[in-house]
Coordinates of N, CA and C in Angstrom, one line a residue:
N5 N -1.8 150.7 105.9 CA -3.1 150.0 106.3 C -3.0 149.6 107.7
V6 N -3.5 150.2 108.6 CA -3.5 149.9 110.0 C -4.1 148.6 110.3
E7 N -5.2 148.2 109.6 CA -5.9 147.0 109.8 C -5.0 145.8 109.8
G8 N -4.1 145.8 108.8 CA -3.1 144.7 108.7 C -2.2 144.5 109.8
I9 N -1.9 145.6 110.5 CA -0.8 145.5 111.6 C -1.4 145.5 113.0
L10 N -2.7 145.5 113.1 CA -3.3 145.6 114.5 C -3.0 144.4 115.3
M11 N -2.7 144.6 116.5 CA -2.5 143.7 117.6 C -1.2 142.9 117.7
W12 N -0.4 143.1 116.7 CA 1.1 142.7 116.8 C 1.2 141.2 117.2
I13 N 0.4 140.4 116.5 CA 0.6 138.9 116.6 C 1.0 138.3 115.3
N14 N 2.0 137.4 115.2 CA 2.3 136.7 114.0 C 2.3 135.2 114.3
D15 N 1.5 134.5 113.5 CA 1.4 133.0 113.7 C 2.5 132.3 113.0
E16 N 3.1 132.8 111.9 CA 4.1 132.1 111.2 C 5.4 132.1 112.1
Y17 N 5.7 133.3 112.7 CA 6.9 133.4 113.5 C 6.7 133.1 114.9
K18 N 5.4 133.0 115.3 CA 4.9 132.7 116.6 C 5.5 133.8 117.7
I19 N 5.1 135.1 117.3 CA 5.5 136.2 118.2 C 4.2 137.0 118.6
V20 N 4.3 137.6 119.8 CA 3.4 138.6 120.2 C 4.2 139.8 120.8
F21 N 3.9 140.9 120.1 CA 4.7 142.2 120.6 C 3.7 143.0 121.3
I22 N 4.0 143.3 122.6 CA 3.2 144.1 123.5 C 3.8 145.6 123.3
A23 N 2.8 146.4 122.7 CA 3.2 147.8 122.3 C 3.0 148.7 123.5
V24 N 4.0 148.8 124.4 CA 3.9 149.8 125.5 C 4.0 151.2 125.0
P25 N 3.0 152.0 125.5 CA 2.9 153.4 124.9 C 4.3 154.2 125.2
K26 N 4.6 155.0 124.2 CA 5.8 155.9 124.2 C 7.1 155.2 124.5
C27 N 7.2 154.0 124.0 CA 8.4 153.1 124.0 C 8.9 152.7 122.6
A28 N 8.6 153.6 121.7 CA 9.0 153.4 120.2 C 8.2 152.2 119.6
S29 N 7.1 151.8 120.1 CA 6.3 150.7 119.6 C 5.9 150.9 118.1
T30 N 5.5 152.0 117.7 CA 5.0 152.2 116.4 C 6.3 152.0 115.4
S31 N 7.4 152.5 115.8 CA 8.6 152.4 114.9 C 9.0 150.9 114.8
M32 N 8.9 150.2 116.0 CA 9.3 148.8 115.9 C 8.3 148.0 115.1
I33 N 7.0 148.3 115.2 CA 6.0 147.6 114.4 C 6.3 147.8 112.9
Q34 N 6.6 149.0 112.6 CA 6.8 149.3 111.2 C 8.1 148.6 110.7
C35 N 9.1 148.5 111.5 CA 10.4 147.7 111.2 C 10.1 146.3 111.0
L36 N 9.4 145.8 111.9 CA 9.0 144.3 111.9 C 8.2 144.0 110.6
A37 N 7.2 144.9 110.4 CA 6.3 144.7 109.2 C 7.1 144.7 107.9
S38 N 8.1 145.6 107.9 CA 8.9 145.6 106.7 C 9.7 144.3 106.4
R39 N 10.0 143.6 107.4 CA 10.7 142.3 107.2 C 9.9 141.3 106.4
S40 N 8.5 141.5 106.4 CA 7.7 140.5 105.7 C 7.3 141.0 104.2
A41 N 8.1 141.8 103.7 CA 7.8 142.4 102.3 C 7.5 141.2 101.4
G42 N 6.3 141.4 100.7 CA 5.9 140.4 99.8 C 5.2 139.2 100.3
A43 N 5.2 139.2 101.6 CA 4.5 138.0 102.2 C 3.2 138.4 102.9
G44 N 2.7 139.6 102.6 CA 1.5 140.1 103.2 C 1.8 140.7 104.5
Y45 N 0.8 140.9 105.4 CA 1.1 141.6 106.7 C 1.7 140.7 107.6
L46 N 2.5 141.3 108.5 CA 3.3 140.5 109.5 C 2.3 140.2 110.6
F47 N 1.5 141.1 110.9 CA 0.6 140.9 112.1 C -0.8 140.8 111.8
R48 N -1.5 140.2 112.8 CA -3.0 139.9 112.6 C -3.7 140.5 113.8
I49 N -5.0 140.5 113.6 CA -6.0 141.1 114.6 C -6.2 140.1 115.8
L50 N -6.1 140.5 116.9 CA -6.4 139.7 118.1 C -7.9 139.3 118.1
Q51 N -8.2 138.2 118.5 CA -9.6 137.8 118.5 C -10.3 138.4 119.7
G52 N -11.6 138.8 119.4 CA -12.4 139.4 120.5 C -12.2 140.8 120.8
I53 N -11.6 141.6 120.0 CA -11.5 143.0 120.2 C -12.7 143.8 119.5
S54 N -12.8 145.0 120.0 CA -13.9 145.8 119.4 C -13.6 146.4 118.0
W55 N -12.3 146.7 117.7 CA -12.0 147.4 116.5 C -11.7 146.5 115.4
G56 N -12.1 146.7 114.2 CA -11.9 145.7 113.1 C -11.8 146.3 111.8
P57 N -11.8 145.5 110.7 CA -11.7 146.0 109.3 C -12.8 147.1 109.0
E58 N -14.0 146.9 109.5 CA -15.0 148.0 109.2 C -14.6 149.4 109.8
N59 N -13.9 149.3 111.0 CA -13.4 150.6 111.5 C -12.3 151.2 110.7
S60 N -11.5 150.3 110.2 CA -10.4 150.8 109.4 C -10.9 151.5 108.1
A61 N -11.9 150.8 107.5 CA -12.5 151.3 106.2 C -13.1 152.7 106.5
K62 N -13.6 152.9 107.7 CA -14.3 154.2 108.0 C -13.2 155.2 108.5
G63 N -12.0 154.8 108.7 CA -11.0 155.7 109.2 C -11.0 155.9 110.7
D64 N -11.7 155.1 111.4 CA -11.8 155.2 112.9 C -10.4 154.8 113.5
P65 N -10.0 155.6 114.5 CA -8.8 155.3 115.2 C -8.9 154.0 116.1
I66 N -7.8 153.4 116.2 CA -7.7 152.2 117.1 C -7.8 152.7 118.5
P67 N -8.7 152.2 119.4 CA -8.7 152.5 120.8 C -7.3 152.3 121.4
P68 N -6.7 153.3 122.2 CA -5.4 153.1 122.9 C -5.4 151.8 123.6
E69 N -6.4 151.4 124.4 CA -6.3 150.2 125.2 C -6.2 149.0 124.3
E70 N -6.6 149.0 123.0 CA -6.4 147.8 122.2 C -5.1 147.9 121.4
Y71 N -4.7 149.1 120.9 CA -3.4 149.3 120.2 C -2.3 149.0 121.2
H72 N -2.5 149.3 122.5 CA -1.5 149.1 123.5 C -2.0 148.0 124.5
A73 N -2.4 146.9 123.9 CA -3.0 145.8 124.8 C -1.9 145.2 125.7
S74 N -2.3 144.9 126.9 CA -1.3 144.3 127.8 C -1.2 142.8 127.5
I75 N -0.2 142.2 128.1 CA -0.1 140.7 127.9 C -1.3 140.0 128.5
K76 N -1.7 140.5 129.6 CA -2.9 139.9 130.3 C -4.1 140.0 129.3
Y77 N -4.4 141.1 128.7 CA -5.5 141.3 127.8 C -5.4 140.4 126.6
V78 N -4.2 140.3 126.1 CA -4.0 139.4 124.9 C -4.2 137.9 125.3
L79 N -3.7 137.5 126.5 CA -3.7 136.1 126.9 C -5.2 135.6 127.4
Q80 N -5.9 136.6 127.9 CA -7.3 136.4 128.2 C -8.2 136.1 126.9
R81 N -7.8 136.6 125.8 CA -8.6 136.5 124.6 C -8.1 135.3 123.8
E82 N -6.7 135.1 123.8 CA -6.2 133.9 123.0 C -5.1 133.2 124.0
P83 N -5.6 132.3 124.8 CA -4.6 131.7 125.8 C -3.5 130.9 125.1
D84 N -3.7 130.4 123.9 CA -2.7 129.6 123.2 C -1.5 130.5 122.9
L85 N -1.6 131.8 122.9 CA -0.5 132.6 122.6 C 0.6 132.6 123.6
K86 N 0.4 132.0 124.8 CA 1.4 131.9 125.8 C 2.6 131.1 125.4
D87 N 2.4 130.3 124.3 CA 3.5 129.6 123.8 C 4.3 130.4 122.7
Y88 N 3.8 131.5 122.3 CA 4.6 132.4 121.4 C 5.6 133.1 122.1
F89 N 6.7 133.6 121.4 CA 7.7 134.5 121.9 C 7.1 135.8 122.1
S90 N 7.0 136.3 123.3 CA 6.4 137.7 123.6 C 7.5 138.6 124.0
F91 N 7.3 139.9 123.6 CA 8.4 140.9 124.0 C 7.7 142.2 124.0
A92 N 8.4 143.1 124.7 CA 8.0 144.5 124.9 C 9.2 145.3 125.1
F93 N 9.0 146.6 125.2 CA 10.1 147.6 125.5 C 9.5 148.5 126.6
A94 N 10.4 148.8 127.5 CA 10.1 149.8 128.7 C 11.0 151.0 128.5
R95 N 10.6 152.0 129.2 CA 11.3 153.3 129.1 C 11.4 154.0 130.5
N96 N 12.5 154.7 130.7 CA 12.7 155.5 131.9 C 11.3 156.2 132.1
P97 N 10.7 156.1 133.3 CA 9.4 156.7 133.5 C 9.4 158.2 133.3
W98 N 10.4 159.0 133.8 CA 10.3 160.4 133.6 C 10.4 160.8 132.0
D99 N 11.3 160.1 131.3 CA 11.4 160.4 129.9 C 10.0 160.0 129.2
R100 N 9.5 159.0 129.6 CA 8.2 158.5 129.1 C 7.1 159.5 129.4
L101 N 7.1 160.1 130.6 CA 6.0 161.1 130.9 C 6.2 162.4 130.1
V102 N 7.5 162.9 130.0 CA 7.7 164.0 129.1 C 7.3 163.7 127.7
S103 N 7.6 162.6 127.1 CA 7.2 162.3 125.8 C 5.7 162.2 125.6
T104 N 5.1 161.6 126.6 CA 3.6 161.5 126.5 C 3.0 162.8 126.5
Y105 N 3.4 163.7 127.4 CA 2.8 165.0 127.5 C 3.0 165.8 126.2
Y106 N 4.2 165.9 125.7 CA 4.5 166.8 124.5 C 3.9 166.2 123.3
H107 N 4.0 164.9 123.1 CA 3.5 164.2 121.9 C 1.9 164.3 122.0
G108 N 1.3 164.2 123.2 CA -0.1 164.3 123.3 C -0.6 165.7 123.0
V109 N 0.1 166.7 123.3 CA -0.3 168.1 123.0 C -0.1 168.4 121.6
Q110 N 1.1 168.0 121.0 CA 1.4 168.4 119.6 C 0.8 167.5 118.5
D111 N 0.5 166.3 118.8 CA 0.0 165.4 117.7 C -1.5 165.4 117.6
K112 N -2.0 165.9 116.5 CA -3.5 166.0 116.3 C -4.1 164.7 116.4
A113 N -3.6 163.7 115.9 CA -4.3 162.4 116.0 C -4.4 161.9 117.4
H114 N -3.4 162.1 118.2 CA -3.5 161.8 119.6 C -4.5 162.7 120.3
R115 N -4.5 164.0 120.0 CA -5.5 164.8 120.6 C -6.9 164.4 120.3
D116 N -7.1 164.0 119.0 CA -8.5 163.5 118.6 C -8.9 162.3 119.3
I117 N -7.9 161.4 119.7 CA -8.3 160.1 120.4 C -8.3 160.2 121.8
W118 N -7.2 160.7 122.4 CA -7.2 160.6 123.9 C -6.6 161.8 124.7
S119 N -5.9 162.7 124.0 CA -5.1 163.6 124.8 C -5.7 165.1 124.7
S120 N -6.9 165.3 124.3 CA -7.3 166.7 124.1 C -7.3 167.4 125.5
G121 N -7.6 166.7 126.6 CA -7.5 167.4 127.9 C -6.2 167.9 128.3
L122 N -5.1 167.5 127.6 CA -3.8 168.1 128.0 C -3.6 169.6 127.5
T123 N -4.4 170.0 126.7 CA -4.3 171.4 126.2 C -4.8 172.4 127.3
K124 N -5.5 171.9 128.2 CA -5.9 172.8 129.3 C -4.7 173.3 130.2
Y125 N -3.6 172.6 130.2 CA -2.5 173.0 131.0 C -1.7 174.0 130.2
T126 N -1.1 175.0 131.0 CA -0.3 176.0 130.3 C 1.2 175.4 130.0
D127 N 1.6 174.4 130.8 CA 2.9 173.8 130.5 C 3.0 172.4 131.2
F128 N 4.1 171.8 130.9 CA 4.4 170.5 131.5 C 4.3 170.5 133.0
H129 N 4.9 171.5 133.6 CA 5.0 171.7 135.0 C 3.7 171.6 135.7
E130 N 2.7 172.4 135.1 CA 1.3 172.4 135.6 C 0.6 171.0 135.5
F131 N 0.9 170.4 134.3 CA 0.3 169.0 134.2 C 0.8 168.1 135.2
V132 N 2.1 168.0 135.4 CA 2.7 167.1 136.4 C 2.1 167.4 137.9
L133 N 2.0 168.7 138.2 CA 1.4 169.0 139.5 C 0.0 168.6 139.7
D134 N -0.7 168.5 138.6 CA -2.1 168.0 138.6 C -2.4 166.6 138.6
I135 N -1.4 165.8 138.2 CA -1.5 164.4 138.0 C -2.2 163.7 139.2
P136 N -1.7 164.0 140.5 CA -2.3 163.3 141.6 C -3.8 163.6 141.8
N137 N -4.3 164.7 141.4 CA -5.7 165.1 141.5 C -6.5 164.9 140.3
S138 N -6.0 164.2 139.3 CA -6.7 164.1 138.1 C -7.0 162.6 137.8
E139 N -7.6 162.4 136.6 CA -7.9 161.0 136.2 C -6.8 160.5 135.2
W140 N -5.7 161.3 135.0 CA -4.7 160.9 134.0 C -4.1 159.6 134.2
L141 N -3.9 159.1 135.4 CA -3.2 157.9 135.7 C -4.1 156.7 135.2
K142 N -5.3 156.9 134.8 CA -6.2 155.8 134.3 C -6.0 155.8 132.8
E143 N -5.4 156.8 132.2 CA -5.2 156.8 130.7 C -4.2 155.8 130.3
T144 N -4.5 155.1 129.3 CA -3.4 154.1 128.8 C -2.1 154.5 128.7
H145 N -1.8 155.7 128.1 CA -0.4 156.3 127.9 C 0.2 156.6 129.1
L146 N -0.4 156.6 130.2 CA 0.2 157.0 131.5 C 0.3 155.9 132.5
K147 N -0.2 154.8 132.1 CA 0.0 153.6 133.0 C 1.4 153.2 133.1
P148 N 1.9 152.6 134.2 CA 3.3 152.1 134.3 C 3.5 151.1 133.2
C149 N 4.8 151.0 132.8 CA 5.1 150.0 131.8 C 4.9 148.6 132.3
S150 N 5.0 148.4 133.6 CA 4.8 147.1 134.2 C 3.4 146.6 134.0
T151 N 2.4 147.6 133.8 CA 1.0 147.1 133.6 C 0.9 146.3 132.3
F152 N 1.7 146.5 131.4 CA 1.6 145.9 130.1 C 2.3 144.6 130.0
V153 N 3.2 144.3 130.9 CA 4.1 143.0 130.7 C 3.9 142.0 131.9
T154 N 3.0 142.3 132.8 CA 2.8 141.5 134.0 C 1.4 141.0 134.1
I155 N 1.3 139.9 134.8 CA 0.1 139.3 135.3 C 0.3 138.9 136.7
N156 N -0.5 139.5 137.6 CA -0.4 139.3 139.1 C 1.1 139.7 139.6
N157 N 1.5 140.7 139.1 CA 2.8 141.3 139.4 C 4.0 140.4 139.0
N158 N 3.9 139.5 138.1 CA 4.9 138.7 137.6 C 5.1 139.0 136.1
I159 N 6.3 139.3 135.7 CA 6.6 139.6 134.3 C 6.4 138.3 133.5
V160 N 5.5 138.3 132.5 CA 5.2 137.1 131.8 C 5.6 137.1 130.3
V161 N 6.1 138.3 129.9 CA 6.6 138.4 128.5 C 8.0 137.7 128.6
D162 N 8.4 137.2 127.4 CA 9.7 136.5 127.3 C 10.9 137.5 127.4
F163 N 10.7 138.7 126.9 CA 11.9 139.6 126.8 C 11.3 141.1 127.0
V164 N 11.9 141.8 127.9 CA 11.7 143.2 128.0 C 12.9 144.0 127.7
G165 N 12.8 144.7 126.5 CA 14.0 145.5 126.1 C 13.8 146.9 126.7
R166 N 14.9 147.7 126.7 CA 14.9 149.0 127.2 C 15.0 150.1 126.0
Y167 N 14.2 151.0 126.1 CA 14.2 152.1 125.1 C 15.6 152.7 125.1
E168 N 16.2 152.8 126.2 CA 17.6 153.5 126.4 C 18.7 152.6 125.7
T169 N 18.4 151.4 125.4 CA 19.4 150.5 124.7 C 18.6 149.9 123.4
I170 N 17.8 150.6 122.8 CA 16.9 150.1 121.8 C 17.6 149.4 120.7
N171 N 18.7 150.0 120.2 CA 19.4 149.4 119.1 C 20.0 147.9 119.4
K172 N 20.6 147.8 120.5 CA 21.1 146.5 121.0 C 19.9 145.6 121.3
D173 N 18.9 146.0 122.0 CA 17.8 145.1 122.4 C 16.9 144.7 121.2
F174 N 16.7 145.7 120.4 CA 15.8 145.3 119.2 C 16.6 144.4 118.3
G175 N 17.8 144.6 118.2 CA 18.7 143.7 117.4 C 18.6 142.3 117.9
N176 N 18.6 142.1 119.2 CA 18.5 140.8 119.9 C 17.1 140.2 119.5
V177 N 16.1 141.1 119.6 CA 14.7 140.6 119.3 C 14.6 140.1 117.8
T178 N 15.1 140.9 116.9 CA 15.0 140.5 115.5 C 15.8 139.3 115.2
R179 N 16.9 139.1 115.9 CA 17.7 137.9 115.6 C 17.0 136.6 116.2
T180 N 16.4 136.8 117.4 CA 15.5 135.8 117.9 C 14.4 135.3 117.0
I181 N 13.7 136.3 116.4 CA 12.6 136.1 115.6 C 13.0 135.5 114.2
F182 N 13.9 136.1 113.6 CA 14.1 135.9 112.1 C 15.3 135.0 111.9
D183 N 16.3 134.8 112.8 CA 17.5 133.9 112.5 C 17.3 132.5 112.9

């Protein structure tokens, strides 16, 4: 049930997870949610967003800009969350671009929501060459990781883990949250 895990905020543990696209955010969300077995949903909906329970009931997809809300977006809607432990993960930009392209082309759910335009390219090479002449850099999945964790060019999340060291870094996060 996506409705129950939308926006990655937990008031009991006082955490905010910033889900940077193509940095294993869905896997981390599922892992964190599993820690709250029997206690209901781990995450709640951010106040003031457009997607809600009625959208879930209709099967509407979550808009990428809300699923992958930046810390700036979150704190503008709920300033008191500045006191929560906030964290995100970043990834090597080249690996992230490759992942975005291939997942965007191959995953029907992504094509239905945001990436249908990728199918016009014959291959990754053609896509990369077209990026400077296209609107792709405005797409949530192609924005730099820093976009999601900064305000006025200052990192404001408490912890930024690396996809490349995800086991160690995610272990540190879960110990911080649950121990």
